[in-house]
Amino acid sequence: MRVKRFSKDLDALDFFFRYATEIRYATEIENCELLDSCDYKQLVEIVKECAEKASNPVKKDGKVSIETIELLKKRKLLLHSSSSTSNERRSISKAARESLKKDIDQWKCQMIQRVVEKRKSIKKMYRRMEDRKELFGKLKLADGSTTANRSKIKSEIKDHFTQQFKNLGQRTQKTNGKPRNPFPILIEEVSSATRKLKSDSAMGLDRIGGDMLKHGGDKLQKNLARCFNKLNENGNYPPEWNEIRIKLLEKKINPETLKDVRPISILSIPGKVFTKIMTKRMARNAESYLDETQNGFRSGRSCSENLQSITCLWEKCHEYDLPLVLTFIDYRAAFDSIYWSAVQEGVLESGFDSQYMEAIKSCNEMGTGEIEIFGEKLRIPVERGVRQGDSSSPALFAIALHKLLKEADPLPENDDEENFGIRVDGKYISRLLFADDLVLIDKNPKDASNRSSKIAKICEKAGLIFNTSKSKVLRNQCANNSSVRVNGSPLEDVDQIKYLGRIFRKDGALDSEINNRIRAGWAAYHNIATAITELPNKEKNHFLRSSVLSAMTYGSETWNTKVEDIKRIQRTINYIWIQANAGTPPNIEKFIMKTKMRWAGHIARLPTQRLCRIITLWEPPNGVKRRKERPKKRWVDDVQNEVKVHQHNINMQGLGGGGRRRIGLISSKMPWSRLARSRSSWKHLVHSYSLE
């Protein structure tokens, strides 16, 4: 209880000083008379000056206590003393290690306490709790040798990313001669963009933080809008917006090669506000321009729609002996490799204003990146790619890729039997996309080879290269066994593949996915195990649900679970809750069923043209016969059974009213159109599940 009380007092103190600083900063901005007549460069300097005047630095408590610091000083003296004995040195070293470990565990406990109380990001807490170390102790070079020499590692990193960001294609052409500003930026747009900034986001090289723009008040937002409009009219955008801090994030634990890290751009915050406004305007054009195959980074769409589509498509093709070949295409550093000429062509074709396209291009096309490694800053030219870390990047990439696929792999329009893809209710479904994750859907390997080769040829002109070592083919038992080739190179056939975080197997079973979820659950628990030991049971239970339970049930709304699958997950949940001494574990069967029923209601209310809804409701024609073996369990079986049970229960309790009409159940099928209209019934059904 002492730790909890100390944590709350410290939080209150931090909040008081932060709130007082925000008031002083807003007052400084309001009283500044130069702000109304300055240009962008002067505005940045005034903002930094006002922030410096209002700041009130508070000494933060570190991880290590005063007692431990004294022990470390005493150990240092004994280690350098010639009169000290080995027993004294050994005992003082042991005491210092134990005290240091105790302090770090207590600090982690306080961190978790704050996250639980404030409902903050668990991922950020994990990153802060990790022991900081250099990214590469050893690096595997291109020739296969391994080096620990820091000079060689820095040289290899600089050469690798210089080549990756080098523009090998044609330069973009300016779309209009005279700058203009047909639709001026409004103060409301600036206010909306700054309000969404995160307070603890990293600063760019201009050292302007999100708090400085977020808490500057109406006067700062008004002058920021005026400066943005002036920049649009002149066409000369600040060079600071093209100065990038590049942070290398690990794709896997202990990376060995440069392919195991992902470069993330830390950009100027005012520049990000400007691109947020442009992205919001561009999204209106993009939504009507992109087709139904793209679900990545679009409003109201998630990766669960692609997972659901593949799950149901695989089930139906297996049940009715239909051949199915799925080709999972992987691009090499897709976001960092695409040429801006391809981006510009796609954005202009979508109908976005050419002047604002020039504004986005000026902030992204040419720049200089700064990578800090071993305390040294390496500067490299950035000439291509969309910035991973900017809000405009996903929309820009999706539009450019759509333009390329429309040219290389147009969607089938007529009802010809010779069309590629799978015919679902008279509509041919040939591909699924989530950002750059492309899945080609075909009936035979020949179609898959032809389409993959055409896409590879067109995309290569735009800088996108197929990674043939990571591109895989998954086919069912009815498909032809001939290989799928991309420009002569065969793609690997696999029995299972991981797509958007979920493992799909050739036989449709969930064994590998359940094993993967169990490993993820244990990993999530071990990350926080030592830090949550002193928390009360209620908060400990809540934190385990937020981290372990969410890791173990990722994508569970698309599972076709069997009894054994549920039992295996429940056993793991029980072991973790007992080991953590966190009270009663959740009922995983009810939890997954509640998730699945909520997802079923979502599918029922989707527009009729959405591919996820079309595939889920697909029933092959009467002429197609089922397999003669015992049918495997389908995703929809759980939904149908639960609706029947719920309908029976509310009728028995006299709550049914027009029962069958309310829930919309007709015989053994799911009338999704009626379910879509009965939202209140679905809400009642979903909330009938408890997690006791």
XYZ file of C-alpha atoms in Angstrom:
692
model
C 0.000 0.000 0.000
C 2.960 2.311 0.625
C 4.051 2.011 -3.022
C 0.538 2.749 -4.258
C 0.188 5.869 -2.076
C 3.592 7.179 -3.185
C 2.669 6.637 -6.842
C -0.596 8.562 -6.503
C 1.106 11.485 -4.724
C 3.785 11.676 -7.422
C 1.150 11.607 -10.185
C -0.755 14.451 -8.533
C 2.457 16.495 -8.242
C 3.344 15.888 -11.900
C -0.165 16.845 -12.986
C -0.048 20.063 -10.941
C 3.243 21.237 -12.446
C 2.207 20.188 -15.955
C -1.125 22.024 -15.671
C 0.561 25.139 -14.264
C 3.101 25.082 -17.115
C 0.328 24.820 -19.698
C -1.441 27.884 -18.245
C 1.771 29.931 -18.193
C 2.589 28.856 -21.759
C -0.893 29.778 -23.053
C -0.592 33.151 -21.323
C 2.824 33.804 -22.922
C 1.396 33.018 -26.369
C -1.664 35.227 -25.797
C 0.453 38.204 -24.697
C 2.915 37.919 -27.590
C 2.270 40.822 -29.993
C 4.776 39.689 -32.654
C 2.800 36.538 -33.397
C 0.206 38.231 -35.630
C 2.718 39.624 -38.129
C 5.425 36.955 -38.313
C 6.206 34.358 -40.971
C 6.546 30.636 -40.335
C 10.217 30.719 -39.339
C 9.638 33.499 -36.819
C 6.540 31.733 -35.482
C 8.607 28.637 -34.675
C 11.195 30.709 -32.800
C 8.478 32.566 -30.838
C 6.801 29.282 -29.855
C 10.094 27.840 -28.569
C 10.867 31.069 -26.682
C 7.428 31.117 -25.004
C 7.774 27.435 -24.074
C 11.180 28.103 -22.512
C 9.822 31.001 -20.449
C 6.855 28.952 -19.204
C 8.801 25.781 -18.435
C 9.332 24.821 -14.825
C 11.743 21.870 -14.732
C 10.955 19.402 -11.996
C 13.511 16.892 -10.840
C 12.097 13.459 -11.461
C 12.742 10.515 -9.204
C 14.958 7.959 -10.945
C 14.882 4.204 -10.850
C 17.694 3.928 -8.273
C 17.238 4.907 -4.622
C 19.685 6.939 -2.526
C 20.612 3.837 -0.500
C 21.594 1.958 -3.654
C 23.680 4.902 -4.897
C 25.549 4.930 -1.575
C 26.152 1.173 -1.868
C 27.511 1.605 -5.406
C 29.872 4.369 -4.242
C 31.045 2.203 -1.357
C 31.599 -0.723 -3.712
C 33.688 1.465 -6.013
C 35.919 2.516 -3.121
C 36.389 -1.061 -1.924
C 37.152 -2.380 -5.417
C 39.906 0.225 -5.842
C 41.237 -0.182 -2.313
C 44.296 -2.387 -1.811
C 43.447 -3.003 1.864
C 40.001 -4.551 1.207
C 39.593 -8.324 1.377
C 37.912 -10.535 -1.206
C 35.056 -11.343 1.192
C 34.339 -7.630 1.684
C 34.328 -6.992 -2.070
C 32.101 -10.017 -2.668
C 29.569 -9.060 0.016
C 29.338 -5.405 -1.042
C 28.885 -6.419 -4.698
C 26.102 -8.839 -3.750
C 24.344 -6.219 -1.609
C 24.577 -3.625 -4.415
C 23.140 -6.061 -6.992
C 20.231 -7.049 -4.757
C 19.448 -3.424 -3.871
C 19.611 -2.376 -7.539
C 17.309 -5.228 -8.584
C 14.853 -4.318 -5.830
C 14.789 -0.659 -6.937
C 14.188 -1.554 -10.599
C 11.391 -3.988 -9.665
C 9.777 -1.284 -7.515
C 10.064 1.233 -10.390
C 8.420 -1.237 -12.772
C 5.643 -1.765 -10.243
C 5.045 1.996 -10.120
C 5.025 2.184 -13.929
C 2.382 -0.539 -14.198
C 0.398 1.087 -11.393
C 0.194 4.332 -13.377
C -0.750 2.552 -16.605
C -3.553 0.644 -14.844
C -4.923 3.752 -13.135
C -4.716 6.063 -16.153
C -5.597 3.438 -18.825
C -2.510 4.418 -20.846
C -0.724 2.527 -23.628
C 0.673 -0.861 -22.607
C 3.059 -0.945 -25.593
C 4.715 2.293 -24.531
C 5.084 0.943 -21.021
C 6.799 -2.191 -22.385
C 9.255 -0.047 -24.347
C 10.066 2.096 -21.303
C 10.561 -0.964 -19.098
C 12.964 -2.632 -21.512
C 16.636 -2.464 -20.644
C 18.234 -0.047 -23.088
C 21.117 -1.395 -25.143
C 22.735 -0.797 -28.487
C 20.751 -2.130 -31.429
C 23.607 -4.098 -32.991
C 26.265 -5.729 -30.840
C 27.134 -7.840 -33.870
C 26.015 -7.411 -37.469
C 25.868 -9.954 -40.259
C 27.273 -8.376 -43.415
C 26.139 -8.878 -47.013
C 28.948 -11.384 -47.718
C 27.794 -13.633 -44.844
C 30.512 -12.701 -42.363
C 29.776 -11.276 -38.912
C 31.501 -8.274 -37.375
C 31.474 -6.513 -34.008
C 33.653 -3.634 -35.227
C 31.675 -0.449 -34.681
C 33.221 1.401 -37.602
C 32.276 -1.399 -40.001
C 28.754 -1.563 -38.555
C 28.247 2.197 -39.017
C 29.616 2.052 -42.557
C 27.336 -0.886 -43.428
C 24.264 0.886 -41.998
C 25.007 4.070 -43.940
C 25.600 2.213 -47.232
C 22.476 0.047 -46.794
C 20.021 2.884 -46.150
C 21.648 5.192 -48.702
C 20.989 2.534 -51.334
C 17.480 1.837 -49.996
C 16.397 5.493 -50.168
C 18.165 6.263 -53.466
C 15.846 7.205 -56.323
C 16.542 4.992 -59.362
C 13.506 6.075 -61.372
C 12.475 9.243 -63.125
C 11.971 12.497 -61.270
C 8.494 13.923 -60.828
C 7.368 16.852 -62.919
C 5.739 19.946 -61.478
C 2.007 19.780 -62.141
C 1.292 23.510 -62.348
C 3.336 26.566 -63.079
C 1.879 29.209 -60.752
C 1.168 28.442 -57.048
C -2.370 29.037 -55.945
C -4.549 28.304 -52.935
C -8.040 27.350 -54.153
C -9.279 26.104 -50.747
C -7.574 27.953 -47.873
C -6.832 26.052 -44.685
C -9.356 26.882 -41.973
C -8.668 27.493 -38.295
C -11.044 24.627 -37.484
C -8.871 22.237 -39.521
C -5.736 23.304 -37.634
C -7.573 22.993 -34.311
C -8.782 19.488 -35.168
C -5.288 18.365 -36.231
C -3.490 19.803 -33.176
C -6.098 18.383 -30.805
C -5.201 14.862 -32.012
C -1.471 15.321 -31.342
C -0.005 13.128 -28.623
C 1.519 14.958 -25.686
C 4.512 12.640 -25.319
C 5.333 12.235 -29.015
C 8.963 12.561 -30.120
C 10.146 15.937 -31.431
C 11.605 16.502 -34.866
C 14.931 18.199 -35.497
C 13.275 21.634 -35.104
C 12.580 20.760 -31.421
C 8.892 21.690 -31.547
C 6.823 19.337 -29.377
C 3.176 18.374 -29.686
C 2.323 20.143 -26.407
C 3.575 23.461 -27.785
C 0.982 23.403 -30.572
C -1.729 21.619 -28.619
C -1.859 24.063 -25.697
C -1.081 27.279 -27.577
C -4.721 28.345 -27.663
C -6.815 29.948 -30.401
C -4.258 32.645 -31.167
C -1.516 30.182 -32.072
C -3.881 28.049 -34.175
C -5.120 31.131 -36.028
C -1.572 32.223 -36.877
C -0.564 28.678 -37.778
C -3.425 28.537 -40.294
C -2.343 31.912 -41.680
C 1.250 30.685 -42.116
C 0.098 27.447 -43.797
C -1.998 29.408 -46.293
C 0.920 31.729 -46.983
C 3.170 28.740 -47.667
C 0.580 27.309 -50.072
C 0.379 30.607 -51.936
C 4.169 30.980 -52.244
C 4.922 27.302 -52.869
C 8.092 27.551 -50.730
C 7.820 25.103 -47.835
C 10.211 25.070 -44.834
C 13.326 22.926 -45.354
C 12.948 21.755 -41.726
C 9.988 19.632 -42.812
C 12.386 17.542 -44.920
C 14.864 17.017 -42.067
C 14.101 13.589 -40.636
C 15.209 11.703 -37.561
C 15.220 8.004 -38.465
C 14.644 5.524 -35.645
C 15.415 1.852 -36.297
C 12.826 -0.473 -34.731
C 13.395 -4.188 -34.307
C 11.260 -6.549 -36.380
C 12.394 -9.426 -34.186
C 14.314 -9.868 -30.927
C 18.090 -9.487 -31.243
C 18.288 -8.506 -34.921
C 21.291 -9.878 -36.798
C 20.955 -8.200 -40.203
C 19.699 -4.839 -41.436
C 16.652 -6.580 -42.913
C 15.549 -7.278 -39.330
C 14.968 -3.573 -38.551
C 12.392 -1.079 -39.830
C 13.228 2.642 -40.284
C 10.606 4.930 -38.717
C 10.660 8.647 -39.505
C 10.383 11.210 -36.696
C 9.224 14.355 -38.475
C 8.654 17.998 -37.675
C 5.440 18.348 -35.627
C 4.171 21.472 -37.506
C 4.836 19.609 -40.757
C 2.808 16.664 -39.462
C -0.076 19.005 -38.616
C 0.040 20.311 -42.196
C 0.074 16.799 -43.709
C -2.762 15.734 -41.371
C -4.925 18.467 -42.852
C -3.951 17.494 -46.398
C -4.546 13.785 -45.644
C -8.039 14.469 -44.330
C -8.864 16.299 -47.554
C -7.273 13.577 -49.654
C -9.213 10.827 -47.830
C -12.484 12.028 -49.368
C -11.092 11.407 -52.846
C -9.295 8.208 -51.845
C -12.418 6.548 -50.429
C -14.243 6.822 -53.745
C -11.108 6.002 -55.770
C -10.018 2.816 -53.970
C -11.941 -0.394 -54.660
C -13.337 -2.914 -52.177
C -10.217 -5.113 -52.220
C -8.193 -2.613 -50.119
C -8.974 -2.626 -46.375
C -5.754 -1.165 -44.972
C -5.853 2.225 -43.199
C -9.393 3.026 -44.269
C -12.123 4.236 -41.959
C -14.469 1.504 -40.718
C -12.272 -1.345 -42.018
C -9.920 -3.622 -40.126
C -7.609 -6.552 -40.773
C -10.305 -8.823 -39.278
C -12.280 -8.404 -42.518
C -9.438 -9.960 -44.517
C -9.012 -12.725 -41.935
C -12.742 -13.437 -42.059
C -12.751 -13.484 -45.872
C -9.912 -16.012 -46.101
C -11.408 -18.182 -43.332
C -14.856 -18.448 -44.944
C -13.481 -18.761 -48.484
C -11.245 -21.647 -47.432
C -14.123 -23.376 -45.601
C -16.529 -23.127 -48.551
C -13.973 -24.296 -51.128
C -13.076 -27.293 -48.958
C -16.712 -28.172 -48.271
C -17.727 -28.088 -51.951
C -14.481 -29.465 -53.491
C -13.607 -26.207 -55.250
C -9.936 -25.582 -56.185
C -8.340 -22.623 -54.404
C -4.817 -21.174 -54.749
C -3.798 -18.267 -52.495
C -0.590 -16.404 -53.407
C 0.742 -14.227 -50.591
C 2.912 -11.490 -52.126
C 5.589 -9.750 -50.058
C 7.358 -6.550 -51.181
C 10.849 -5.523 -50.132
C 10.593 -2.404 -47.936
C 7.466 -1.327 -49.796
C 6.803 2.008 -48.057
C 10.472 3.042 -48.279
C 10.994 1.981 -51.914
C 8.116 3.366 -53.974
C 8.989 6.170 -56.380
C 7.260 9.515 -55.981
C 6.421 9.578 -59.686
C 4.056 6.624 -59.091
C 2.578 8.301 -56.006
C 1.971 11.544 -57.885
C 0.244 9.803 -60.815
C -2.096 7.901 -58.504
C -3.024 10.894 -56.336
C -3.748 13.111 -59.342
C -5.827 10.365 -60.947
C -7.915 10.149 -57.759
C -9.016 13.757 -58.353
C -7.000 15.457 -55.614
C -6.078 19.089 -56.290
C -2.699 19.418 -58.064
C -1.569 22.364 -55.924
C -2.051 20.400 -52.721
C -0.338 17.408 -54.293
C 2.660 19.676 -54.820
C 2.454 20.663 -51.131
C 2.519 17.024 -49.953
C 5.293 16.181 -52.427
C 7.423 19.125 -51.266
C 7.210 17.846 -47.675
C 8.104 14.238 -48.584
C 9.915 13.749 -51.893
C 13.438 14.975 -51.075
C 14.955 15.078 -47.618
C 17.868 14.210 -45.358
C 17.683 11.470 -42.765
C 19.654 11.307 -39.532
C 20.344 7.932 -37.894
C 22.030 7.853 -34.483
C 24.105 4.735 -33.896
C 26.772 4.262 -31.179
C 26.432 7.941 -30.254
C 27.263 9.165 -33.776
C 24.768 10.771 -36.164
C 24.835 9.419 -39.723
C 23.246 11.631 -42.405
C 21.850 10.021 -45.548
C 19.840 11.419 -48.491
C 16.181 10.318 -48.655
C 15.000 10.490 -52.275
C 12.116 8.016 -52.455
C 9.493 6.289 -50.365
C 6.696 7.559 -48.150
C 7.610 8.356 -44.560
C 6.738 5.638 -42.041
C 5.536 7.843 -39.193
C 3.581 10.415 -41.190
C -0.234 10.331 -41.291
C -0.304 10.813 -45.066
C 1.906 7.814 -45.870
C -0.696 4.993 -45.711
C -3.170 6.870 -47.922
C -0.469 7.857 -50.422
C 0.847 4.311 -50.678
C -2.629 2.752 -50.984
C -3.553 5.130 -53.817
C -0.271 4.490 -55.672
C -0.562 0.699 -55.310
C -4.184 0.796 -56.483
C -3.082 2.673 -59.610
C -0.416 0.022 -60.337
C -2.754 -2.938 -59.741
C -5.468 -1.385 -61.876
C -2.987 -1.347 -64.737
C -1.377 -4.766 -64.120
C -4.305 -6.769 -62.721
C -7.700 -5.208 -63.554
C -10.664 -6.698 -61.718
C -12.953 -8.996 -63.770
C -16.142 -7.188 -64.743
C -18.223 -9.647 -66.809
C -19.604 -13.069 -65.876
C -17.313 -15.066 -68.171
C -16.328 -18.522 -66.921
C -12.745 -17.933 -68.114
C -12.196 -15.128 -65.618
C -9.562 -15.501 -62.936
C -10.473 -15.497 -59.255
C -13.265 -17.327 -57.438
C -16.866 -16.771 -58.479
C -18.932 -15.819 -55.428
C -22.622 -15.097 -56.047
C -21.936 -13.967 -59.619
C -18.999 -11.711 -58.567
C -15.378 -12.710 -59.166
C -13.163 -12.115 -56.130
C -9.534 -12.103 -57.238
C -7.474 -10.368 -54.539
C -7.394 -8.931 -51.018
C -5.173 -6.126 -49.745
C -4.299 -4.700 -46.373
C -1.870 -1.819 -47.079
C 0.988 -3.624 -48.899
C -0.045 -7.189 -47.913
C -1.371 -8.597 -51.182
C -3.187 -11.941 -51.533
C -4.064 -13.214 -55.022
C -7.047 -15.587 -55.213
C -7.107 -18.082 -58.113
C -8.539 -21.430 -59.208
C -5.302 -22.799 -60.679
C -1.535 -22.147 -60.492
C -1.359 -21.029 -64.145
C -3.575 -17.999 -63.485
C -1.600 -17.264 -60.314
C 1.719 -17.339 -62.236
C 0.481 -15.086 -65.046
C -1.022 -12.523 -62.690
C 1.986 -12.486 -60.335
C 4.414 -11.959 -63.217
C 2.374 -9.060 -64.643
C 2.081 -7.379 -61.242
C 5.819 -7.843 -60.572
C 6.724 -6.269 -63.927
C 4.523 -3.183 -63.474
C 5.404 -2.680 -59.786
C 9.137 -2.929 -60.476
C 8.908 0.215 -62.642
C 7.561 2.036 -59.552
C 10.338 0.759 -57.270
C 8.357 -2.091 -55.668
C 10.278 -5.390 -55.846
C 8.781 -8.795 -55.033
C 10.545 -10.610 -52.203
C 10.379 -14.112 -53.705
C 11.934 -15.701 -50.610
C 9.040 -14.470 -48.418
C 6.218 -14.755 -50.978
C 4.392 -18.067 -50.420
C 1.635 -20.176 -51.996
C -1.079 -21.951 -50.006
C -3.428 -24.273 -51.939
C -6.162 -26.698 -50.929
C -6.427 -30.395 -51.801
C -8.458 -29.801 -54.967
C -5.959 -27.437 -56.618
C -3.401 -28.420 -59.268
C 0.071 -29.204 -57.861
C 2.068 -27.350 -60.544
C 4.336 -24.597 -59.215
C 3.532 -20.878 -59.188
C 6.316 -18.889 -60.867
C 7.102 -15.184 -60.907
C 9.201 -14.348 -63.964
C 10.598 -17.882 -63.966
C 11.345 -18.077 -60.205
C 9.143 -20.606 -58.358
C 7.391 -19.531 -55.155
C 7.521 -21.835 -52.155
C 4.481 -24.024 -51.422
C 3.692 -24.149 -47.710
C 1.333 -26.106 -45.476
C 0.735 -23.077 -43.263
C 1.376 -19.333 -43.434
C 1.174 -16.377 -41.071
C -0.918 -13.536 -42.487
C -1.787 -10.358 -40.558
C -0.773 -12.046 -37.310
C -2.845 -15.205 -37.794
C -1.650 -18.641 -38.961
C -3.675 -20.339 -41.725
C -3.159 -24.067 -42.287
C -3.747 -26.147 -45.386
C -6.219 -28.425 -43.591
C -8.062 -25.456 -42.042
C -7.275 -26.543 -38.453
C -6.485 -24.055 -35.690
C -3.779 -26.080 -33.896
C -0.849 -23.909 -35.024
C -2.765 -20.682 -34.373
C -3.723 -21.818 -30.841
C -0.070 -22.709 -30.124
C 0.967 -19.279 -31.386
C -1.634 -17.512 -29.213
C -0.549 -19.499 -26.137
C 3.081 -18.498 -26.705
C 2.001 -14.871 -27.121
C 0.043 -15.055 -23.850
C 2.983 -16.426 -21.881
C 5.312 -13.833 -23.435
C 2.926 -11.025 -22.444
C 2.776 -12.409 -18.895
C 6.546 -12.804 -18.468
C 7.057 -9.182 -19.582
C 5.124 -7.943 -16.552
C 5.318 -10.843 -14.084
C 7.850 -9.366 -11.647
C 6.306 -5.904 -11.786
C 2.726 -6.829 -10.874
C 3.485 -8.926 -7.799
C 2.703 -6.094 -5.355
C -0.507 -4.921 -7.057
C -3.902 -5.630 -5.475
C -5.833 -8.535 -6.989
C -8.429 -6.326 -8.693
C -5.873 -4.212 -10.527
C -3.702 -7.258 -11.250
C -6.703 -9.014 -12.809
C -7.507 -5.948 -14.925
C -3.932 -5.666 -16.156
C -3.747 -9.361 -17.096
C -6.986 -9.006 -19.070
C -5.565 -5.983 -20.915
C -2.296 -7.682 -21.879
C -2.440 -11.491 -21.622
C -6.085 -12.026 -22.576
C -5.893 -9.676 -25.556
C -2.703 -11.394 -26.789
C -4.270 -14.867 -26.500
C -7.537 -13.992 -28.250
C -6.249 -11.869 -31.153
C -8.455 -12.567 -34.169
C -10.710 -14.913 -32.173
C -13.798 -13.396 -33.805
C -12.776 -15.203 -37.018
C -11.983 -18.602 -35.437
C -13.967 -21.780 -36.033
C -13.050 -23.202 -32.648
C -13.511 -26.770 -31.443
C -14.018 -27.845 -27.842
C -10.379 -28.926 -27.489
C -9.134 -25.541 -28.698
C -11.178 -23.741 -26.038
C -9.966 -26.139 -23.339
C -6.301 -25.576 -24.227
C -6.631 -21.795 -24.031
C -8.633 -22.029 -20.798
C -5.955 -24.218 -19.188
C -3.266 -21.683 -20.058
C -5.396 -18.813 -18.744
C -5.945 -20.728 -15.477
C -2.205 -21.422 -15.067
C -1.294 -17.767 -15.633
C -3.963 -16.460 -13.238
C -2.909 -18.940 -10.531
C 0.785 -18.161 -11.000
C 0.053 -14.424 -10.784
C -2.347 -14.939 -7.844
C -4.870 -12.704 -9.635
C -8.148 -14.172 -8.433
C -10.775 -15.809 -10.652
C -9.695 -16.282 -14.298
C -12.112 -15.270 -17.081
C -14.319 -17.807 -18.850
C -12.610 -17.965 -22.232
C -15.526 -19.710 -23.973
C -17.915 -16.894 -23.094
C -15.311 -14.274 -23.949
C -14.647 -15.679 -27.440
C -18.345 -16.212 -28.097
C -19.131 -12.650 -27.074
C -16.423 -11.394 -29.450
C -17.708 -13.593 -32.261
C -21.329 -12.528 -31.807
C -20.363 -8.862 -31.815
C -18.370 -9.462 -35.001
C -21.303 -11.326 -36.588
C -23.530 -8.329 -35.933
C -20.907 -6.095 -37.528
C -20.831 -8.266 -40.670
C -24.621 -8.243 -40.827
C -24.641 -4.448 -40.898
C -21.901 -4.056 -43.528
C -22.858 -2.597 -46.920
C -23.845 -5.194 -49.487
C -20.791 -4.512 -51.696
C -18.207 -5.324 -48.993
C -16.225 -8.465 -49.866
C -16.191 -9.734 -46.278
C -19.998 -9.790 -46.179
C -20.294 -11.326 -49.659
C -17.914 -14.198 -48.855
C -19.419 -14.865 -45.405
C -22.963 -15.134 -46.819
C -21.901 -17.100 -49.898
C -23.775 -20.337 -50.540
C -22.569 -22.207 -53.683
C -25.261 -23.006 -56.299
C -27.483 -26.050 -56.034
C -25.571 -27.874 -58.781
C -22.366 -27.988 -56.703
C -22.259 -31.031 -54.398
C -20.619 -31.222 -51.007
C -17.838 -33.596 -50.052
C -18.943 -37.053 -49.014
C -17.003 -37.025 -45.756
C -18.321 -35.654 -42.487
C -18.417 -31.826 -42.832
C -15.936 -29.848 -40.769
C -17.087 -27.205 -38.367
C -17.660 -23.814 -40.015
C -17.360 -20.336 -38.604
C -21.090 -19.671 -38.928
C -22.074 -22.791 -36.936
C -21.278 -21.200 -33.573
C -23.247 -18.076 -34.477
C -26.309 -20.048 -35.572
C -26.262 -22.273 -32.489
C -25.927 -19.355 -30.088
C -28.766 -17.446 -31.707
C -31.005 -20.540 -31.436
C -30.140 -21.011 -27.751
C -30.670 -17.329 -27.000
C -33.999 -17.320 -28.847
C -35.156 -20.383 -26.890
C -34.131 -18.845 -23.554
C -35.899 -15.504 -24.035
C -39.060 -17.290 -25.230
C -38.994 -19.517 -22.137
C -38.695 -16.408 -19.961
C -41.599 -14.716 -21.751
C -39.303 -12.027 -23.186
C -39.476 -13.040 -26.820
C -42.418 -10.977 -27.998
C -42.241 -11.477 -31.722
C -39.241 -13.769 -31.070
C -38.444 -15.150 -34.494
C -39.075 -11.804 -36.147
C -36.939 -9.871 -33.635
C -33.840 -12.030 -33.951
C -34.627 -12.808 -37.575
C -33.957 -16.556 -37.418
C -35.471 -18.561 -40.281
C -35.019 -22.372 -40.218
C -31.285 -23.208 -39.968
C -29.926 -20.275 -41.983
C -28.851 -16.809 -40.936
C -30.954 -14.086 -42.590
C -28.252 -11.424 -42.376
C -30.357 -8.678 -43.901
C -32.884 -8.939 -41.054
C -30.136 -9.190 -38.457
C -28.704 -5.972 -39.795
C -31.985 -4.179 -39.083
C -32.354 -5.600 -35.570
C -29.351 -3.923 -33.935
C -30.990 -3.760 -30.505
C -31.548 -7.520 -30.522
C -27.874 -8.111 -31.278
C -26.875 -5.722 -28.510
C -29.095 -7.607 -26.071
C -27.654 -10.909 -27.269
C -24.007 -9.850 -26.977
C -24.418 -8.345 -23.501
C -26.087 -11.523 -22.238
C -22.587 -13.059 -22.033
C -20.764 -12.440 -18.764
C -17.090 -13.083 -18.039
C -17.469 -14.624 -14.602
